[in-house]
Amino acid sequence: MLQIGCHLSSSKGYEAMGKAALSIDANTFQFFTRNPRGGKVKDIQPKDVEKYHNLAKEKGISRLLAHAPYTLNAAAKDPSLREFAKNTMADDLKRMEFTPGSCYNFHPGSHVGQGAETGIALISDMLNEILTPDQSTTVLLETMAGKGSEVGRTFEELREIIDRVTLNDKLGVCLDTCHVWDGGYDIAAKLDEVITEFDRIIGLSRLKAIHLNDSMNPLGAHKDRHAKIGEGEIGLEALVRVINHPALCKLPFYLETPNELDGYAREIQILRENYRS
Ligand code: FE
Ligand code: FE
Ligand code: ZN
């Protein structure tokens, strides 16, 4: 069965997210661990998490994907911004243990003119400080579009980060279809080649999740503007090939398309109808 869900608001807690997911025929979902702009966070309510676990077990919701605030920058020039990113992510990882065995996705960072090598070093330094041997969470580096000075546009950069992290058995990758497309990987015309390249450089065993988005912009645009499924430059046919590809079809897919719940429900329905695996 296709593992698919979308990004949901976490403001009403875990049980509410589980119910929202089920209402749109999703069997997994993604959520922000806190306000996407970072900062203060409500305490997790153990009762709420317990209700969520019961619901998930009963209805078959599979492991979750949490997303770090996208404003965190582990590669910032200002040490206090790096410190903030580190402390926030370390706190998130503690909170993730309420839902053991989940994945936690983050944007590697922007080197803001310091150069990719410095960015890669700063990001791996942070990971080396926050990862712990006993955490049950897998931390995912998201493939980026290469907007501005984003680190992680190429598979090589992600591989370099992974190589520098001691506890890298805790690391994986989340491939965002809009981002790799905007980054210059032609998943519409050359999906097999892109996957082979991913496998050669990073290794497919690291690939833990897919952000399934269409893109408003052409291949290699470095823009990062998500489009609804089938309404962008990647197109429905190519995205259907993504969910059915033998190397990807068992992974969980997360929609981050510009939609409300009803729009997500339609996209999930279309993708389920086109899933053959
Ligand atoms: Fe993201
Ligand atoms: Fe994404
Ligand atoms: Zn994006």
Coordinates of N, CA and C and ligand atoms in Angstrom, one line a residue, residues 67 107 142 176 179 211 213 226 256, ligand 2:
H67 N 9.3 18.0 10.9 CA 10.2 19.0 10.2 C 10.6 20.1 11.1
H107 N 16.5 21.4 7.0 CA 17.2 22.0 5.9 C 18.7 22.2 6.4
E142 N 17.5 17.3 4.2 CA 16.6 17.5 3.0 C 17.4 18.0 1.8
D176 N 13.3 15.9 -1.8 CA 12.2 16.7 -2.2 C 12.2 16.9 -3.7
H179 N 12.6 20.3 -5.0 CA 13.9 20.9 -4.8 C 15.0 20.3 -5.7
H211 N 9.6 14.1 -0.2 CA 8.6 15.2 -0.3 C 8.1 15.2 -1.7
N213 N 6.3 17.0 -4.4 CA 5.8 18.3 -4.8 C 6.0 18.5 -6.3
H226 N 6.8 25.5 -4.6 CA 6.1 24.3 -4.8 C 4.8 24.5 -5.6
E256 N 3.8 18.6 0.1 CA 3.9 19.9 0.7 C 3.5 20.9 -0.4
Ligands
FE2 FE 10.4 19.8 1.3

